[in-house]
Coordinates of C-alpha atoms in Angstrom, one line a residue:
X1282 CA -2.1 39.5 -24.0
X1283 CA 0.0 42.7 -23.8
X1284 CA -0.8 45.4 -26.2
X1285 CA 2.3 46.1 -28.5
X1286 CA 2.2 49.2 -30.6
X1287 CA 4.2 50.0 -33.8
X1288 CA 5.9 52.9 -32.1
X1289 CA 7.2 50.7 -29.3
X1290 CA 8.8 48.3 -31.8
X1291 CA 10.3 51.2 -33.8
X1292 CA 11.8 52.7 -30.7
X1293 CA 13.5 49.4 -29.9
X1294 CA 14.8 49.1 -33.5
X1295 CA 16.2 52.6 -33.5
X1296 CA 17.9 51.9 -30.2
X1297 CA 19.5 48.9 -31.7
X1298 CA 21.1 51.1 -34.4
X1299 CA 23.4 52.6 -31.8
X1300 CA 23.1 56.0 -33.4
X1301 CA 24.3 57.7 -30.2
X1302 CA 26.9 55.2 -29.0
X1303 CA 30.0 53.5 -30.3
X1304 CA 30.9 53.2 -33.1
X1305 CA 28.3 56.0 -34.0
X1306 CA 27.5 59.2 -32.2
X1307 CA 29.6 62.1 -31.0
X1308 CA 31.8 60.5 -28.4
X1309 CA 35.5 60.9 -27.6
X1310 CA 36.2 58.0 -29.9
X1311 CA 35.1 60.0 -33.0
X1312 CA 37.7 62.3 -34.6
X1313 CA 34.9 64.0 -36.5
X1314 CA 33.3 65.2 -33.2
X1315 CA 33.2 69.0 -33.6
X1316 CA 33.6 69.5 -29.9
X1317 CA 36.9 67.6 -29.8
X1318 CA 38.1 68.0 -33.4
X1319 CA 41.7 69.4 -33.7
X1320 CA 43.7 70.3 -36.7
X1321 CA 46.1 67.6 -37.8
X1322 CA 49.2 68.5 -39.8
X1323 CA 49.3 66.8 -43.2
X1324 CA 52.5 64.9 -42.5
X1325 CA 51.1 63.5 -39.3
X1326 CA 47.6 62.7 -40.6
X1327 CA 47.7 59.0 -39.7
X1328 CA 49.0 59.7 -36.2
X1329 CA 46.7 60.5 -33.2
X1330 CA 47.5 62.1 -29.9
X1331 CA 44.7 60.1 -28.3
X1332 CA 44.9 56.3 -29.0
X1333 CA 41.2 56.0 -28.1
X1334 CA 40.2 58.2 -31.1
X1335 CA 39.1 56.5 -34.3
X1336 CA 38.9 57.9 -37.8
X1337 CA 35.4 58.1 -39.4
X1338 CA 36.3 55.6 -42.1
X1339 CA 37.4 53.1 -39.5
X1340 CA 34.2 53.5 -37.6
X1341 CA 32.2 53.0 -40.8
X1342 CA 34.2 49.8 -41.6
X1343 CA 33.0 48.4 -38.2
X1344 CA 29.4 49.1 -39.2
X1345 CA 29.7 47.5 -42.7
X1346 CA 32.1 44.6 -42.2
X1347 CA 30.6 41.2 -42.4
X1348 CA 30.4 39.3 -39.1
X1349 CA 31.1 42.5 -37.2
X1350 CA 29.4 42.8 -33.8
X1351 CA 27.5 45.8 -35.2
X1352 CA 26.3 44.2 -38.4
X1353 CA 22.6 44.6 -39.0
X1354 CA 20.2 41.7 -39.8
X1355 CA 18.4 41.5 -43.1
X1356 CA 15.0 42.4 -41.6
X1357 CA 15.9 46.0 -40.8
X1358 CA 14.1 48.9 -42.5
X1359 CA 15.7 50.2 -45.7
X1360 CA 18.0 53.1 -44.9
X1361 CA 19.0 51.8 -41.5
X1362 CA 22.6 51.2 -42.6
X1363 CA 22.9 54.5 -44.3
X1364 CA 21.8 56.5 -41.3
X1365 CA 24.3 54.7 -39.2
X1366 CA 27.1 55.7 -41.5
X1367 CA 25.9 59.3 -41.3
X1368 CA 25.9 59.0 -37.5
X1369 CA 29.6 57.9 -37.7
X1370 CA 30.6 60.6 -40.1
X1371 CA 28.4 63.5 -39.0
X1372 CA 27.0 62.7 -35.6
X1373 CA 25.9 66.3 -35.0
X1374 CA 23.2 65.8 -37.7
X1375 CA 21.5 62.9 -36.0
X1376 CA 18.5 64.5 -34.1
X1377 CA 15.0 63.2 -33.5
X1378 CA 13.6 65.5 -36.1
X1379 CA 16.2 64.3 -38.6
X1380 CA 15.4 60.6 -37.9
X1381 CA 11.7 61.1 -38.2
X1382 CA 12.0 62.9 -41.5
X1383 CA 14.8 60.6 -42.9
X1384 CA 13.0 57.3 -43.2
X1385 CA 11.0 56.7 -46.4
X1386 CA 10.3 53.0 -45.6
X1387 CA 9.8 51.1 -42.3
X1388 CA 9.5 47.3 -41.8
X1389 CA 8.1 45.9 -38.6
X1390 CA 7.8 42.2 -39.4
X1391 CA 6.9 39.3 -37.0
X1392 CA 7.0 41.5 -33.9
X1393 CA 3.5 40.6 -32.5
X1394 CA 2.3 44.1 -33.1
X1395 CA -1.4 44.5 -32.1
X1396 CA -2.0 48.2 -32.7
X1397 CA -1.0 51.0 -35.1
X1398 CA -0.8 54.0 -32.8
X1399 CA -0.9 57.7 -33.4
X1400 CA 2.9 58.1 -32.8
X1401 CA 3.5 56.7 -36.3
X1402 CA 2.4 60.1 -37.7
X1403 CA 5.7 61.7 -36.6
X1404 CA 7.4 60.0 -39.7
X1405 CA 6.4 62.8 -42.0
X1406 CA 8.0 61.5 -45.2
X1407 CA 7.1 57.8 -44.9
X1408 CA 6.1 56.2 -48.2
X1409 CA 6.2 52.5 -47.5
X1410 CA 5.0 50.7 -44.4
X1411 CA 5.3 46.9 -44.0
X1412 CA 3.6 45.4 -41.0
X1413 CA 3.5 41.7 -42.1
X1414 CA 3.3 38.6 -39.8
X1415 CA 1.9 40.5 -36.8
X1416 CA -1.3 40.2 -34.8
X1417 CA -3.2 43.1 -36.1
X1418 CA -7.0 42.7 -36.0
X1419 CA -7.7 46.1 -37.4
X1420 CA -5.8 49.2 -38.6
X1421 CA -7.1 52.7 -38.0
X1422 CA -6.3 54.7 -41.1
X1423 CA -6.3 58.0 -39.1
X1424 CA -2.9 56.9 -37.6
X1425 CA -1.3 56.3 -41.0
X1426 CA 1.0 59.1 -42.5
X1427 CA -0.7 60.8 -45.4
X1428 CA 2.4 60.4 -47.5
X1429 CA 2.1 56.6 -47.7
X1430 CA 2.1 54.9 -51.1
X1431 CA 2.7 51.3 -50.2
X1432 CA 0.9 49.5 -47.3
X1433 CA 1.6 45.8 -46.6
X1434 CA -0.5 44.1 -44.0
X1435 CA -0.3 40.4 -45.0
X1436 CA -0.2 37.5 -42.5
X1437 CA -2.4 39.3 -39.8
X1438 CA -5.8 38.7 -38.3
X1439 CA -7.7 41.4 -40.1
X1440 CA -11.3 40.4 -40.7
X1441 CA -12.8 43.8 -41.6
X1442 CA -11.7 46.8 -43.7
X1443 CA -14.0 49.3 -42.1
X1444 CA -11.4 51.1 -39.9
X1445 CA -8.8 50.9 -42.6
X1446 CA -11.1 52.5 -45.1
X1447 CA -12.5 55.3 -42.9
X1448 CA -9.9 57.8 -44.1
X1449 CA -7.0 56.1 -45.9
X1450 CA -4.0 58.0 -47.2
X1451 CA -5.0 59.2 -50.7
X1452 CA -1.7 58.4 -52.3
X1453 CA -1.7 54.7 -51.7
X1454 CA -0.9 52.7 -54.8
X1455 CA -0.4 49.2 -53.4
X1456 CA -2.5 47.6 -50.7
X1457 CA -1.4 44.1 -49.5
X1458 CA -4.0 42.2 -47.4
X1459 CA -3.1 38.6 -48.2
X1460 CA -3.3 35.8 -45.6
X1461 CA -5.9 37.5 -43.4
X1462 CA -9.5 36.7 -42.4
X1463 CA -11.5 38.8 -44.7
X1464 CA -14.7 36.9 -45.5
X1465 CA -17.9 38.9 -45.6
X1466 CA -19.2 40.0 -49.0
X1467 CA -19.9 43.4 -47.6
X1468 CA -16.2 44.1 -47.3
X1469 CA -16.1 44.9 -51.0
X1470 CA -17.9 48.1 -50.3
X1471 CA -14.8 49.5 -48.6
X1472 CA -12.7 49.1 -51.8
X1473 CA -14.1 51.8 -54.0
X1474 CA -12.5 54.6 -56.0
X1475 CA -13.8 57.2 -53.6
X1476 CA -11.6 55.7 -50.8
X1477 CA -8.7 54.5 -52.9
X1478 CA -8.4 56.8 -55.9
X1479 CA -4.8 56.0 -56.8
X1480 CA -4.8 52.2 -56.1
X1481 CA -2.9 50.4 -58.8
X1482 CA -2.2 47.0 -57.1
X1483 CA -4.4 45.1 -54.7
X1484 CA -3.5 41.8 -53.1
X1485 CA -6.4 40.0 -51.4
X1486 CA -5.1 36.5 -51.9
X1487 CA -5.6 33.7 -49.3
X1488 CA -8.6 35.2 -47.6
X1489 CA -12.1 33.6 -47.3
X1490 CA -13.9 35.7 -49.9
X1491 CA -16.7 33.7 -51.6
X1492 CA -19.0 36.3 -53.3
X1493 CA -17.4 36.7 -56.7
X1494 CA -20.4 38.5 -58.3
X1495 CA -20.6 41.0 -55.4
X1496 CA -16.9 41.8 -55.1
X1497 CA -15.8 42.3 -58.7
X1498 CA -18.4 45.0 -59.6
X1499 CA -17.1 47.0 -56.7
X1500 CA -13.5 46.6 -57.8
X1501 CA -14.5 47.9 -61.2
X1502 CA -14.9 51.4 -59.8
X1503 CA -11.1 51.5 -59.1
X1504 CA -10.1 53.2 -62.4
X1505 CA -6.3 52.9 -61.7
X1506 CA -6.3 49.2 -60.8
X1507 CA -4.0 47.2 -63.0
X1508 CA -2.8 44.3 -60.8
X1509 CA -5.2 42.1 -58.8
X1510 CA -4.5 38.9 -56.8
X1511 CA -7.4 36.8 -55.6
X1512 CA -5.9 33.3 -55.6
X1513 CA -6.4 31.3 -52.5
X1514 CA -10.0 32.6 -52.0
X1515 CA -12.9 30.2 -52.3
X1516 CA -14.5 32.3 -55.0
X1517 CA -11.7 31.2 -57.4
X1518 CA -13.3 27.7 -57.5
X1519 CA -16.3 29.1 -59.5
X1520 CA -15.8 28.0 -63.2
X1521 CA -16.5 31.4 -64.5
X1522 CA -14.1 33.1 -62.1
X1523 CA -11.3 34.2 -64.5
X1524 CA -13.5 35.0 -67.5
X1525 CA -15.9 37.1 -65.4
X1526 CA -13.2 39.0 -63.7
X1527 CA -11.2 39.7 -66.9
X1528 CA -14.3 40.9 -68.7
X1529 CA -15.5 43.0 -65.7
X1530 CA -12.2 44.8 -65.1
X1531 CA -11.3 46.0 -68.6
X1532 CA -8.2 47.9 -67.5
X1533 CA -6.7 45.1 -65.5
X1534 CA -3.3 43.9 -66.8
X1535 CA -2.4 41.1 -64.4
X1536 CA -4.7 38.7 -62.6
X1537 CA -3.2 36.2 -60.0
X1538 CA 0.3 36.9 -61.3
X1539 CA -0.7 35.9 -64.9
X1540 CA -0.7 38.6 -67.6
X1541 CA -4.0 39.2 -69.3
X1542 CA -3.4 39.1 -73.1
X1543 CA -5.7 40.6 -75.8
X1544 CA -6.7 37.2 -77.0
X1545 CA -8.0 36.3 -73.5
X1546 CA -10.0 39.5 -73.3
X1547 CA -11.5 38.7 -76.6
X1548 CA -12.4 35.2 -75.6
X1549 CA -14.1 36.3 -72.4
X1550 CA -15.9 39.2 -74.0
X1551 CA -19.5 39.4 -72.8
X1552 CA -19.2 37.0 -69.8
X1553 CA -19.8 39.8 -67.3
X1554 CA -23.3 40.3 -68.8
X1555 CA -24.3 36.7 -68.2
X1556 CA -24.6 36.8 -64.4
X1557 CA -28.0 35.2 -64.5
X1558 CA -26.7 32.0 -66.0
X1559 CA -23.5 31.9 -63.9
X1560 CA -23.6 29.9 -60.7
X1561 CA -21.7 30.3 -57.4
X1562 CA -20.8 26.7 -57.1
X1563 CA -17.7 24.6 -57.8
X1564 CA -17.4 21.4 -59.9
X1565 CA -14.5 19.0 -59.5
X1566 CA -13.7 15.8 -61.3
X1567 CA -12.0 12.8 -59.7
X1568 CA -10.3 10.3 -62.0
X1569 CA -8.7 7.0 -60.9
X1570 CA -6.5 5.2 -63.4
X1571 CA -4.0 2.4 -63.1
X1572 CA -3.2 0.5 -60.0
X1573 CA 0.1 -1.4 -59.7
X1574 CA 1.7 -3.6 -57.0
X1575 CA -1.2 -5.6 -55.5
X1576 CA 0.2 -9.1 -54.7
X1577 CA -1.9 -12.1 -55.8
X1578 CA -3.6 -13.4 -52.7
X1579 CA -4.3 -16.8 -54.3
X1580 CA -1.3 -19.0 -55.2
X1581 CA -1.5 -21.7 -57.9
X1582 CA -1.6 -24.4 -55.2
X1583 CA -4.6 -22.8 -53.6
X1584 CA -6.8 -22.9 -56.7
X1585 CA -10.3 -23.8 -55.6
X1586 CA -12.1 -26.9 -57.1
X1587 CA -15.4 -26.0 -58.8
X1588 CA -17.4 -28.3 -56.6
X1589 CA -16.0 -27.0 -53.3
X1590 CA -18.0 -24.6 -51.1
X1591 CA -17.9 -21.9 -50.1
X1592 CA -17.1 -20.2 -53.4
X1593 CA -14.6 -17.5 -52.8
X1594 CA -14.7 -14.3 -54.9
X1595 CA -11.9 -11.7 -54.3
X1596 CA -12.0 -8.2 -55.9
X1597 CA -10.1 -4.9 -55.3
X1598 CA -11.4 -1.4 -55.3
X1599 CA -10.1 2.1 -54.5
X1600 CA -12.0 4.2 -51.9
X1601 CA -11.7 8.0 -51.4
X1602 CA -13.2 10.6 -49.2
X1603 CA -14.7 13.7 -50.7
X1604 CA -16.7 16.7 -49.5
X1605 CA -20.5 16.4 -49.7
X1606 CA -23.1 19.2 -50.0
X1607 CA -25.5 19.5 -47.1
X1608 CA -27.9 22.1 -46.0
X1609 CA -27.2 24.1 -42.8
X1610 CA -29.9 22.1 -41.0
X1611 CA -28.4 18.8 -41.9
X1612 CA -25.0 20.0 -40.9
X1613 CA -26.2 21.0 -37.5
X1614 CA -27.8 17.6 -36.9
X1615 CA -25.0 15.6 -38.6
X1616 CA -22.5 13.9 -36.4
X1617 CA -20.0 13.4 -39.3
X1618 CA -18.4 16.8 -39.0
X1619 CA -14.8 17.0 -40.0
X1620 CA -12.9 19.5 -37.7
X1621 CA -11.6 22.7 -39.1
X1622 CA -8.0 21.8 -38.4
X1623 CA -6.2 20.4 -41.4
X1624 CA -4.9 16.9 -41.1
X1625 CA -1.1 16.4 -41.1
X1626 CA 0.0 15.7 -44.6
X1627 CA 2.6 12.9 -45.2
X1628 CA 4.0 14.7 -48.2
X1629 CA 5.4 18.2 -48.9
X1630 CA 3.3 21.1 -50.0
X1631 CA 1.3 21.9 -47.0
X1632 CA 0.3 25.6 -46.6
X1633 CA 0.9 27.6 -43.5
X1634 CA -1.9 30.0 -42.6
X1635 CA -1.8 32.8 -40.1
X1636 CA -5.1 31.5 -38.6
X1637 CA -7.0 28.2 -38.3
X1638 CA -9.6 27.6 -40.9
X1639 CA -13.1 28.3 -39.6
X1640 CA -15.4 26.1 -41.7
X1641 CA -16.8 22.6 -40.9
X1642 CA -17.6 20.3 -43.8
X1643 CA -19.2 16.9 -44.2
X1644 CA -17.5 14.2 -46.3
X1645 CA -18.8 11.1 -48.0
X1646 CA -17.0 7.9 -49.1
X1647 CA -16.9 6.9 -52.7
X1648 CA -15.4 3.8 -54.4
X1649 CA -14.6 2.3 -57.8
X1650 CA -16.1 -0.9 -59.1
X1651 CA -14.3 -4.0 -57.9
X1652 CA -11.8 -5.7 -60.3
X1653 CA -10.3 -9.1 -60.1
X1654 CA -6.6 -9.4 -59.5
X1655 CA -4.1 -8.6 -62.3
X1656 CA -0.6 -7.2 -62.3
X1657 CA -2.0 -3.9 -63.7
X1658 CA -5.6 -2.9 -63.0
X1659 CA -7.1 -0.1 -65.1
X1660 CA -10.2 1.2 -63.2
X1661 CA -11.1 4.1 -65.6
X1662 CA -13.2 5.7 -62.9
X1663 CA -14.4 9.3 -63.3
X1664 CA -16.9 11.1 -61.1
X1665 CA -18.1 14.7 -60.9
X1666 CA -18.5 16.3 -57.5
X1667 CA -20.4 19.6 -56.9
X1668 CA -19.8 21.9 -53.9
X1669 CA -21.9 25.0 -53.1
X1670 CA -20.2 25.8 -49.8
X1671 CA -17.0 27.2 -51.2
X1672 CA -15.3 28.0 -47.9
X1673 CA -15.8 24.4 -46.7
X1674 CA -14.4 23.2 -50.0
X1675 CA -11.2 25.3 -49.4
X1676 CA -10.9 23.8 -46.0
X1677 CA -11.2 20.3 -47.4
X1678 CA -8.7 20.8 -50.2
X1679 CA -6.1 22.2 -47.7
X1680 CA -6.7 19.1 -45.5
X1681 CA -6.1 16.6 -48.3
X1682 CA -8.1 13.7 -49.6
X1683 CA -8.0 10.3 -47.9
X1684 CA -7.4 7.4 -50.5
X1685 CA -7.6 3.7 -49.5
X1686 CA -7.1 0.5 -51.5
X1687 CA -9.3 -2.3 -50.2
X1688 CA -9.5 -6.0 -50.8
X1689 CA -13.1 -7.4 -50.7
X1690 CA -13.6 -11.2 -50.2
X1691 CA -17.1 -12.7 -50.5
X1692 CA -17.9 -16.3 -49.6
X1693 CA -20.9 -17.9 -51.4
X1694 CA -22.9 -21.0 -50.2
X1695 CA -25.8 -23.0 -51.6
X1696 CA -29.1 -21.6 -50.4
X1697 CA -30.3 -25.1 -49.5
X1698 CA -27.7 -27.1 -47.5
X1699 CA -28.9 -30.4 -49.1
X1700 CA -27.9 -29.1 -52.5
X1701 CA -24.3 -29.1 -51.4
X1702 CA -24.4 -32.9 -50.8
X1703 CA -26.2 -33.4 -54.2
X1704 CA -23.6 -31.3 -55.9
X1705 CA -20.7 -33.3 -54.4
X1706 CA -22.4 -36.6 -55.5
X1707 CA -22.9 -35.3 -59.0
X1708 CA -19.3 -34.3 -59.1
X1709 CA -18.1 -37.7 -58.0
X1710 CA -20.2 -39.4 -60.7
X1711 CA -18.9 -37.0 -63.3
X1712 CA -15.4 -37.7 -62.3
X1713 CA -15.9 -41.5 -62.5
X1714 CA -17.5 -41.2 -65.9
X1715 CA -14.7 -38.8 -67.0
X1716 CA -12.0 -41.4 -66.4
X1717 CA -13.5 -43.7 -69.1
X1718 CA -13.7 -40.9 -71.7
X1719 CA -11.0 -39.3 -73.8
X1720 CA -9.2 -36.2 -72.8
X1721 CA -11.0 -34.1 -75.4
X1722 CA -14.5 -35.3 -74.6
X1723 CA -13.7 -35.0 -70.9
X1724 CA -13.0 -31.3 -71.2
X1725 CA -16.2 -30.6 -73.1
X1726 CA -18.4 -32.6 -70.8
X1727 CA -16.7 -31.1 -67.7
X1728 CA -17.4 -27.6 -68.8
X1729 CA -21.0 -28.4 -69.6
X1730 CA -21.6 -30.0 -66.3
X1731 CA -20.0 -27.0 -64.5
X1732 CA -22.3 -24.6 -66.2
X1733 CA -25.4 -26.7 -65.6
X1734 CA -24.4 -27.1 -61.9
X1735 CA -23.9 -23.4 -61.5
X1736 CA -27.2 -22.6 -63.1
X1737 CA -29.1 -25.2 -61.0
X1738 CA -27.6 -24.3 -57.6
X1739 CA -28.6 -20.9 -56.2
X1740 CA -26.0 -19.3 -54.0
X1741 CA -26.3 -17.1 -51.0
X1742 CA -23.5 -14.6 -50.2
X1743 CA -22.0 -13.8 -46.9
X1744 CA -21.3 -10.2 -45.9
X1745 CA -18.1 -9.1 -47.6
X1746 CA -14.8 -9.4 -45.7
X1747 CA -12.9 -6.1 -46.2
X1748 CA -9.2 -5.8 -45.8
X1749 CA -7.4 -2.4 -46.1
X1750 CA -4.2 -2.8 -48.1
X1751 CA -3.1 0.8 -47.7
X1752 CA -4.2 4.4 -47.0
X1753 CA -2.6 7.8 -47.8
X1754 CA -3.6 11.5 -47.7
X1755 CA -3.4 13.0 -51.2
X1756 CA -2.5 16.7 -51.0
X1757 CA -4.8 19.1 -53.0
X1758 CA -3.4 22.4 -51.9
X1759 CA -2.3 23.4 -55.4
X1760 CA -6.0 23.6 -56.5
X1761 CA -6.4 26.3 -53.9
X1762 CA -3.2 28.1 -55.1
X1763 CA -4.8 28.6 -58.6
X1764 CA -3.8 25.4 -60.5
X1765 CA -6.6 23.7 -62.5
X1766 CA -5.6 20.1 -61.8
X1767 CA -3.4 17.9 -59.7
X1768 CA -2.2 14.5 -60.8
X1769 CA -0.6 12.2 -58.2
X1770 CA 0.7 8.7 -58.2
X1771 CA -0.1 7.7 -54.6
X1772 CA 2.6 5.4 -53.2
X1773 CA 1.3 3.0 -50.5
X1774 CA 4.6 1.1 -50.1
X1775 CA 5.4 -2.6 -50.8
X1776 CA 2.7 -5.1 -49.7
X1777 CA 3.5 -8.7 -48.7
X1778 CA 1.4 -11.8 -48.7
X1779 CA 0.0 -13.0 -45.4
X1780 CA 2.4 -15.9 -44.7
X1781 CA 2.7 -17.0 -41.1
X1782 CA 6.1 -16.5 -39.5
X1783 CA 6.6 -20.2 -38.9
X1784 CA 5.8 -20.9 -42.5
X1785 CA 8.2 -18.2 -43.7
X1786 CA 10.9 -19.8 -41.5
X1787 CA 10.2 -23.3 -42.8
X1788 CA 10.3 -22.0 -46.4
X1789 CA 13.6 -20.3 -45.7
X1790 CA 15.2 -23.3 -44.1
X1791 CA 13.8 -25.5 -47.0
X1792 CA 15.4 -23.1 -49.5
X1793 CA 18.7 -23.2 -47.6
X1794 CA 18.7 -27.0 -47.5
X1795 CA 18.1 -27.1 -51.3
X1796 CA 20.9 -24.7 -51.9
X1797 CA 23.3 -26.9 -49.8
X1798 CA 22.3 -30.0 -51.8
X1799 CA 22.8 -28.2 -55.0
X1800 CA 26.3 -27.1 -53.9
X1801 CA 27.2 -30.6 -52.9
X1802 CA 25.9 -32.1 -56.2
X1803 CA 27.8 -29.4 -58.1
X1804 CA 31.0 -30.0 -56.3
X1805 CA 30.7 -33.8 -56.8
X1806 CA 30.0 -33.4 -60.5
X1807 CA 33.0 -31.0 -60.9
X1808 CA 35.4 -33.4 -59.1
X1809 CA 34.2 -36.4 -61.2
X1810 CA 34.6 -34.4 -64.4
X1811 CA 38.1 -33.2 -63.3
X1812 CA 39.2 -36.8 -62.6
X1813 CA 37.9 -37.9 -66.0
X1814 CA 39.7 -35.2 -67.9
X1815 CA 42.9 -35.4 -66.0
X1816 CA 43.4 -39.2 -66.6
X1817 CA 44.9 -40.7 -69.8
X1818 CA 42.4 -41.1 -72.6
X1819 CA 42.6 -42.2 -76.2
X1820 CA 41.2 -40.1 -79.0
X1821 CA 39.4 -36.9 -78.6
X1822 CA 38.2 -35.8 -75.2
X1823 CA 34.7 -34.4 -75.0
X1824 CA 34.4 -31.7 -72.4
X1825 CA 31.2 -30.7 -70.8
X1826 CA 30.6 -27.1 -69.7
X1827 CA 29.0 -26.7 -66.3
X1828 CA 25.8 -24.6 -66.6
X1829 CA 24.6 -22.8 -63.6
X1830 CA 20.8 -22.6 -63.6
X1831 CA 19.3 -19.7 -61.7
X1832 CA 17.6 -20.7 -58.5
X1833 CA 13.9 -19.9 -57.9
X1834 CA 14.9 -17.1 -55.5
X1835 CA 17.1 -15.3 -58.0
X1836 CA 14.6 -15.6 -60.9
X1837 CA 11.6 -14.4 -58.8
X1838 CA 10.7 -10.8 -59.7
X1839 CA 11.3 -8.0 -57.2
X1840 CA 8.2 -6.7 -55.4
X1841 CA 7.0 -3.3 -56.6
X1842 CA 5.2 -0.8 -54.4
X1843 CA 1.4 -0.4 -54.5
X1844 CA 0.6 2.8 -56.5
X1845 CA -2.6 4.4 -57.6
X1846 CA -3.0 7.1 -60.3
X1847 CA -5.4 9.8 -59.2
X1848 CA -6.3 13.1 -60.8
X1849 CA -8.5 15.8 -59.4
X1850 CA -9.2 18.8 -61.6
X1851 CA -11.4 21.8 -62.0
X1852 CA -13.3 22.4 -65.2
X1853 CA -11.5 24.9 -67.5

């Protein structure tokens, strides 16, 4: 890959400003050119001897007018438009020394810059430097102008602060390092007051920092620090994260874009002294609530007779995949790795990182207890999960959680095949005796015989037959962004019963034939009634109003989609 320096990109950007060519610069098109300037009488001010000459305000209008060929894009450095206007009005001022001393802010964004070279030092008055969305792996602070106050390096590939902190500009007040690869706990040693004495704002969000109790004490040496952003780092999953940080950094005013109020400081007072009892692990709670939209797989005409075998038991449960803790040895031997690339989410809210995640994790499958069918099934499932590998947890949450709704069917048979014949004979005798009894005694005797039969016959169960009704990926990215919980109603779509195509066609043709018959009967009744009422009658005529009864198709409820209520939250 070619090495691209900041000075190379800045040279291209300055060339695109056209400071020495039309409509700027000191050419024969510019009346303000001191070499060609001539006195113009007041009464002929708007006239020109040379039609190729333009007035300075006309040239400036070409630079500022919208949709002009010389219009600048929005990603230019602040001050670029103003220096172009100066070049049109006073082209003799535009020298290399003037340009280098003019700019206070420079923006080099998304230009694939790989190196901050020494030529940047020629910008003697530079106060703000934005190098976001490039390919910087390191930044040598020796090549940064000493006048810098704001340095923005987000969306790069920086993994170490060693070179940046070797001799940083002493006036820097804001340092932006979000969306990089900073991970090692030792990186906190490069963020001390000796190196950054005037640092007021520090943005370390969306890195891979995990050592909360090693980083925060180092940041406490920054006496001027008032704004700190750490969201998106795995260390924010620790339950004591905010309380420990607020109590350790007494002068901090804003943490993760949330102001720190006096009440919060009072609430967390003394937390920083309890490090022995604080643990570097995360706890998450998964709750599964109501499930709607599962169609009944057994129709009333398919109800099973108590004496028939096998006995069919159908239940439904919700499965989900969640990260599991494993030791490093187990992870090396395990074949159940999940790759470090996030799965494609089917919903909005995915996060774009400047680098692939670098942590493997192992997942386990969990499921609720099975419930029999009902229109609304309330599972009331709650489970606590613990994760000690915080970086792996971040990778998992960004990938999303796989949720599946499963139907489980179990067939049960008598353990002794001969018992099946005995049971059928007993059932026949019971039915013959039941014919001679009354309806009330029949119901009582039948229920007793069923209970006795079920108690006498021991059943063996076949392996469960599982059928997946639907599967989705539940996004959990907002837990990494700093929110404490996420509640989602996962939509699996509308499910249909397993009717064969031929059966569906027969049912449809049967319904169509019934509709045709109803229409004919209706038309026949209406014609007969019309003839009766139209003929001569004596006395009062009794009219019958035709009532249209709704068909079975119109009265059937509309199908609803399969939905599952799921909540994942951090303690707090």
